[in-house]
């Protein structure tokens, strides 16, 4: 795991978060509840054909419909929750397609706990549940072989390598490669690796909307029965911020949701692109004045949602967000990201936690 990025500490154990058992129970219950409500929302979007509101492409719509119907393998996701220990945890978003910060949540903070507080506990069943999850998926993986693909970004490579490791421990055969090294055999209409071996199952840390726009995107439908992707295509609905106003519409005043709409309904809100990551192109508006903005990475062309500010924990200038992990649909642990400022970005620090 990398400790420092561009001279800025990433893993930070100078501080830690201490929870009570009831607070951990609240986070676990909220995560399980939100996952169930998100599945309801996906079914609603499919039933009512609301893909245009999420700016999903026709190809993406077809892939979502097929994968939702067929229920191909799925392993994990991460909610970002606002939680101050007073109000109920509130959903900021759900990265169910390409979540990172997994190794530090599953392994690094666990070893920190064993070193620092061996008699205390931590909400962290991630490592064991990931291994068990891959074992559960094994019968649906042709030949027991899984390819693992990502960009060359260090965090993506690390997350993918860790997922490969737990799949190895589950008894699967694994191969790792860069996403750009995936080839296409036109004669056989199938994807292959650098050795020309067919890719039958691929864990990809690469967003579905990017895949659909790549040159090989036109082959995703024709190869659908020959290559299964983890996470499956329907997961992009959960990672699209457009699900947030639909959730609020379906479950108004839900204690774990924040009021969100496709257009501003007040003069104070958090403006989020439908498709963005690590706080990019997010802005915070208070009484009509922009008070904070994330880095501009070019997101927002598809549109925005407008969410009320959540009850995030603040200590001076430090803001923290709880990353609550789901493995095979079950809340399995948390990790804390801290930022100096109100927007969590790719330089936000990972801070460990414990509870009694």
Short mmCIF file of N, CA and C in Angstrom, two decimals, residues 35-127:
data_model
loop_
_atom_site.label_atom_id
_atom_site.label_comp_id
_atom_site.label_asym_id
_atom_site.label_seq_id
_atom_site.Cartn_x
_atom_site.Cartn_y
_atom_site.Cartn_z
N UNK A 35 -28.50 -0.55 0.74
CA UNK A 35 -28.26 -1.47 -0.37
C UNK A 35 -29.59 -2.03 -0.88
N UNK A 36 -30.47 -2.41 0.02
CA UNK A 36 -31.78 -2.95 -0.39
C UNK A 36 -32.59 -1.90 -1.13
N UNK A 37 -32.59 -0.66 -0.66
CA UNK A 37 -33.37 0.39 -1.32
C UNK A 37 -32.76 0.73 -2.69
N UNK A 38 -31.44 0.64 -2.80
CA UNK A 38 -30.81 0.89 -4.11
C UNK A 38 -31.21 -0.17 -5.12
N UNK A 39 -31.32 -1.42 -4.69
CA UNK A 39 -31.78 -2.46 -5.60
C UNK A 39 -33.22 -2.19 -6.03
N UNK A 40 -34.04 -1.71 -5.10
CA UNK A 40 -35.41 -1.32 -5.46
C UNK A 40 -35.39 -0.24 -6.53
N UNK A 41 -34.47 0.71 -6.37
CA UNK A 41 -34.40 1.82 -7.32
C UNK A 41 -33.95 1.34 -8.70
N UNK A 42 -33.01 0.40 -8.75
CA UNK A 42 -32.59 -0.14 -10.05
C UNK A 42 -33.78 -0.80 -10.74
N UNK A 43 -34.54 -1.61 -9.99
CA UNK A 43 -35.72 -2.26 -10.58
C UNK A 43 -36.70 -1.23 -11.10
N UNK A 44 -36.90 -0.15 -10.34
CA UNK A 44 -37.81 0.91 -10.77
C UNK A 44 -37.32 1.57 -12.06
N UNK A 45 -36.03 1.89 -12.12
CA UNK A 45 -35.47 2.53 -13.31
C UNK A 45 -35.65 1.64 -14.53
N UNK A 46 -35.48 0.34 -14.35
CA UNK A 46 -35.68 -0.61 -15.46
C UNK A 46 -37.16 -0.70 -15.84
N UNK A 47 -38.02 -0.85 -14.84
CA UNK A 47 -39.45 -1.00 -15.11
C UNK A 47 -40.04 0.22 -15.80
N UNK A 48 -39.58 1.40 -15.38
CA UNK A 48 -40.13 2.65 -15.90
C UNK A 48 -39.28 3.26 -17.02
N UNK A 49 -38.22 2.56 -17.42
CA UNK A 49 -37.33 3.01 -18.50
C UNK A 49 -36.88 4.45 -18.28
N UNK A 50 -36.22 4.68 -17.14
CA UNK A 50 -35.77 6.03 -16.79
C UNK A 50 -34.27 6.23 -17.07
N UNK A 51 -33.75 5.44 -18.00
CA UNK A 51 -32.32 5.51 -18.29
C UNK A 51 -31.90 6.87 -18.83
N UNK A 52 -32.79 7.54 -19.54
CA UNK A 52 -32.42 8.84 -20.12
C UNK A 52 -32.10 9.86 -19.04
N UNK A 53 -32.73 9.75 -17.87
CA UNK A 53 -32.46 10.69 -16.79
C UNK A 53 -31.05 10.50 -16.23
N UNK A 54 -30.52 9.29 -16.39
CA UNK A 54 -29.16 9.01 -15.95
C UNK A 54 -28.15 9.16 -17.09
N UNK A 55 -28.65 9.54 -18.26
CA UNK A 55 -27.83 9.71 -19.46
C UNK A 55 -27.08 8.43 -19.81
N UNK A 56 -27.75 7.30 -19.63
CA UNK A 56 -27.18 6.00 -20.01
C UNK A 56 -27.33 5.82 -21.51
N UNK A 57 -26.29 5.36 -22.18
CA UNK A 57 -26.32 5.17 -23.62
C UNK A 57 -27.21 3.99 -23.99
N UNK A 58 -27.69 3.92 -25.24
CA UNK A 58 -28.47 2.75 -25.66
C UNK A 58 -27.72 1.44 -25.45
N UNK A 59 -26.41 1.43 -25.73
CA UNK A 59 -25.62 0.22 -25.51
C UNK A 59 -25.58 -0.11 -24.03
N UNK A 60 -25.39 0.91 -23.20
CA UNK A 60 -25.37 0.69 -21.76
C UNK A 60 -26.70 0.16 -21.26
N UNK A 61 -27.80 0.70 -21.81
CA UNK A 61 -29.13 0.24 -21.41
C UNK A 61 -29.30 -1.25 -21.71
N UNK A 62 -28.88 -1.67 -22.89
CA UNK A 62 -29.01 -3.08 -23.26
C UNK A 62 -28.17 -3.97 -22.35
N UNK A 63 -26.96 -3.53 -22.03
CA UNK A 63 -26.10 -4.32 -21.15
C UNK A 63 -26.67 -4.39 -19.74
N UNK A 64 -27.23 -3.28 -19.28
CA UNK A 64 -27.83 -3.25 -17.94
C UNK A 64 -29.01 -4.21 -17.88
N UNK A 65 -29.87 -4.15 -18.89
CA UNK A 65 -31.05 -5.02 -18.90
C UNK A 65 -30.66 -6.49 -18.90
N UNK A 66 -29.67 -6.85 -19.72
CA UNK A 66 -29.25 -8.26 -19.79
C UNK A 66 -28.63 -8.72 -18.47
N UNK A 67 -27.77 -7.89 -17.91
CA UNK A 67 -27.07 -8.32 -16.70
C UNK A 67 -28.00 -8.33 -15.49
N UNK A 68 -28.96 -7.43 -15.44
CA UNK A 68 -29.93 -7.45 -14.33
C UNK A 68 -30.79 -8.71 -14.40
N UNK A 69 -31.16 -9.09 -15.63
CA UNK A 69 -31.98 -10.29 -15.82
C UNK A 69 -31.20 -11.56 -15.49
N UNK A 70 -29.94 -11.62 -15.93
CA UNK A 70 -29.17 -12.86 -15.82
C UNK A 70 -28.46 -13.03 -14.48
N UNK A 71 -28.34 -11.97 -13.71
CA UNK A 71 -27.68 -12.02 -12.40
C UNK A 71 -26.29 -12.64 -12.45
N UNK A 72 -25.37 -12.06 -13.24
CA UNK A 72 -24.00 -12.57 -13.27
C UNK A 72 -23.28 -12.25 -11.96
N UNK A 73 -22.06 -12.78 -11.78
CA UNK A 73 -21.36 -12.59 -10.51
C UNK A 73 -21.14 -11.11 -10.16
N UNK A 74 -21.25 -10.83 -8.87
CA UNK A 74 -20.98 -9.51 -8.30
C UNK A 74 -20.33 -9.73 -6.95
N UNK A 75 -19.39 -8.86 -6.60
CA UNK A 75 -18.65 -9.12 -5.36
C UNK A 75 -18.73 -7.99 -4.35
N UNK A 76 -18.61 -6.71 -4.78
CA UNK A 76 -18.46 -5.69 -3.75
C UNK A 76 -18.94 -4.31 -4.19
N UNK A 77 -18.98 -3.38 -3.23
CA UNK A 77 -19.31 -1.98 -3.47
C UNK A 77 -19.03 -1.19 -2.21
N UNK A 78 -19.06 0.14 -2.32
CA UNK A 78 -18.78 0.99 -1.16
C UNK A 78 -19.71 2.20 -1.12
N UNK A 79 -20.48 2.31 -0.06
CA UNK A 79 -21.24 3.52 0.19
C UNK A 79 -20.33 4.57 0.80
N UNK A 80 -20.53 5.82 0.41
CA UNK A 80 -19.94 6.95 1.13
C UNK A 80 -21.06 7.55 1.96
N UNK A 81 -20.85 7.58 3.28
CA UNK A 81 -21.87 8.01 4.21
C UNK A 81 -21.42 9.24 4.98
N UNK A 82 -22.35 10.15 5.22
CA UNK A 82 -22.14 11.26 6.14
C UNK A 82 -22.66 10.81 7.51
N UNK A 83 -21.79 10.92 8.51
CA UNK A 83 -22.20 10.45 9.84
C UNK A 83 -21.44 11.24 10.90
N UNK A 84 -22.19 11.94 11.74
CA UNK A 84 -21.57 12.73 12.80
C UNK A 84 -21.78 12.12 14.18
N UNK A 85 -22.36 10.91 14.24
CA UNK A 85 -22.61 10.27 15.51
C UNK A 85 -23.85 10.75 16.21
N UNK A 86 -24.52 11.72 15.62
CA UNK A 86 -25.75 12.26 16.21
C UNK A 86 -26.96 11.93 15.35
N UNK A 87 -26.95 12.42 14.09
CA UNK A 87 -28.01 12.08 13.15
C UNK A 87 -27.77 10.69 12.57
N UNK A 88 -28.81 10.07 11.99
CA UNK A 88 -28.59 8.77 11.33
C UNK A 88 -27.60 8.91 10.18
N UNK A 89 -26.86 7.86 9.86
CA UNK A 89 -25.97 7.92 8.70
C UNK A 89 -26.77 8.24 7.44
N UNK A 90 -26.19 9.10 6.59
CA UNK A 90 -26.87 9.53 5.37
C UNK A 90 -26.03 9.15 4.15
N UNK A 91 -26.69 8.66 3.12
CA UNK A 91 -26.02 8.25 1.89
C UNK A 91 -25.60 9.48 1.08
N UNK A 92 -24.30 9.58 0.83
CA UNK A 92 -23.80 10.60 -0.08
C UNK A 92 -23.78 10.06 -1.51
N UNK A 93 -23.33 8.81 -1.68
CA UNK A 93 -23.33 8.15 -2.97
C UNK A 93 -22.97 6.68 -2.77
N UNK A 94 -23.05 5.91 -3.86
CA UNK A 94 -22.75 4.47 -3.79
C UNK A 94 -21.85 4.13 -4.96
N UNK A 95 -20.58 3.90 -4.68
CA UNK A 95 -19.67 3.44 -5.73
C UNK A 95 -19.71 1.93 -5.74
N UNK A 96 -20.54 1.38 -6.59
CA UNK A 96 -20.72 -0.07 -6.65
C UNK A 96 -20.07 -0.66 -7.89
N UNK A 97 -19.39 0.16 -8.67
CA UNK A 97 -18.76 -0.31 -9.91
C UNK A 97 -17.25 -0.40 -9.76
N UNK A 98 -16.60 0.67 -9.30
CA UNK A 98 -15.13 0.69 -9.25
C UNK A 98 -14.61 1.26 -7.93
N UNK A 99 -15.05 0.77 -6.78
CA UNK A 99 -14.57 1.35 -5.52
C UNK A 99 -13.12 0.98 -5.21
N UNK A 100 -12.38 1.94 -4.67
CA UNK A 100 -11.00 1.71 -4.24
C UNK A 100 -10.90 1.97 -2.73
N UNK A 101 -9.68 2.08 -2.21
CA UNK A 101 -9.36 2.16 -0.77
C UNK A 101 -9.73 0.87 -0.05
N UNK A 102 -9.68 -0.25 -0.79
CA UNK A 102 -10.10 -1.54 -0.24
C UNK A 102 -9.01 -2.19 0.62
N UNK A 103 -7.76 -2.19 0.15
CA UNK A 103 -6.70 -2.84 0.89
C UNK A 103 -6.49 -2.18 2.25
N UNK A 104 -6.50 -0.87 2.27
CA UNK A 104 -6.29 -0.17 3.53
C UNK A 104 -7.44 -0.42 4.51
N UNK A 105 -8.68 -0.55 3.96
CA UNK A 105 -9.82 -0.83 4.82
C UNK A 105 -9.79 -2.27 5.33
N UNK A 106 -9.46 -3.21 4.45
CA UNK A 106 -9.54 -4.63 4.80
C UNK A 106 -8.35 -5.11 5.61
N UNK A 107 -7.15 -4.61 5.27
CA UNK A 107 -5.93 -5.19 5.84
C UNK A 107 -5.13 -4.20 6.69
N UNK A 108 -4.79 -3.04 6.12
CA UNK A 108 -3.88 -2.13 6.82
C UNK A 108 -4.43 -1.69 8.17
N UNK A 109 -5.69 -1.27 8.21
CA UNK A 109 -6.20 -0.80 9.50
C UNK A 109 -6.41 -1.95 10.49
N UNK A 110 -6.59 -3.18 9.97
CA UNK A 110 -6.72 -4.33 10.87
C UNK A 110 -5.39 -4.60 11.59
N UNK A 111 -4.27 -4.53 10.84
CA UNK A 111 -2.97 -4.71 11.46
C UNK A 111 -2.65 -3.56 12.41
N UNK A 112 -3.10 -2.36 12.06
CA UNK A 112 -2.94 -1.22 12.99
C UNK A 112 -3.65 -1.52 14.31
N UNK A 113 -4.87 -2.06 14.22
CA UNK A 113 -5.63 -2.38 15.43
C UNK A 113 -4.90 -3.43 16.27
N UNK A 114 -4.41 -4.49 15.61
CA UNK A 114 -3.72 -5.55 16.35
C UNK A 114 -2.44 -5.03 17.01
N UNK A 115 -1.77 -4.07 16.37
CA UNK A 115 -0.55 -3.50 16.93
C UNK A 115 -0.84 -2.52 18.06
N UNK A 116 -1.86 -1.70 17.88
CA UNK A 116 -2.11 -0.60 18.81
C UNK A 116 -3.11 -0.95 19.91
N UNK A 117 -4.18 -1.61 19.53
CA UNK A 117 -5.27 -1.88 20.47
C UNK A 117 -5.74 -3.33 20.33
N UNK A 118 -4.92 -4.29 20.71
CA UNK A 118 -5.26 -5.70 20.48
C UNK A 118 -6.50 -6.17 21.24
N UNK A 119 -6.92 -5.43 22.26
CA UNK A 119 -8.08 -5.85 23.03
C UNK A 119 -9.37 -5.16 22.58
N UNK A 120 -9.26 -4.33 21.53
CA UNK A 120 -10.44 -3.62 21.05
C UNK A 120 -10.92 -4.25 19.75
N UNK A 121 -12.01 -3.74 19.23
CA UNK A 121 -12.62 -4.34 18.03
C UNK A 121 -12.64 -3.32 16.90
N UNK A 122 -13.01 -3.81 15.73
CA UNK A 122 -13.08 -2.98 14.53
C UNK A 122 -14.17 -3.54 13.64
N UNK A 123 -14.96 -2.66 13.03
CA UNK A 123 -15.98 -3.14 12.09
C UNK A 123 -15.27 -3.45 10.78
N UNK A 124 -14.85 -4.69 10.64
CA UNK A 124 -14.00 -5.05 9.51
C UNK A 124 -13.97 -6.57 9.34
N UNK A 125 -14.91 -7.07 8.56
CA UNK A 125 -14.93 -8.49 8.16
C UNK A 125 -14.57 -8.64 6.69
N UNK A 126 -13.95 -7.61 6.13
CA UNK A 126 -13.79 -7.54 4.68
C UNK A 126 -12.94 -8.68 4.12
N UNK A 127 -11.79 -8.91 4.69
CA UNK A 127 -10.87 -9.90 4.11
C UNK A 127 -11.53 -11.28 4.07
#
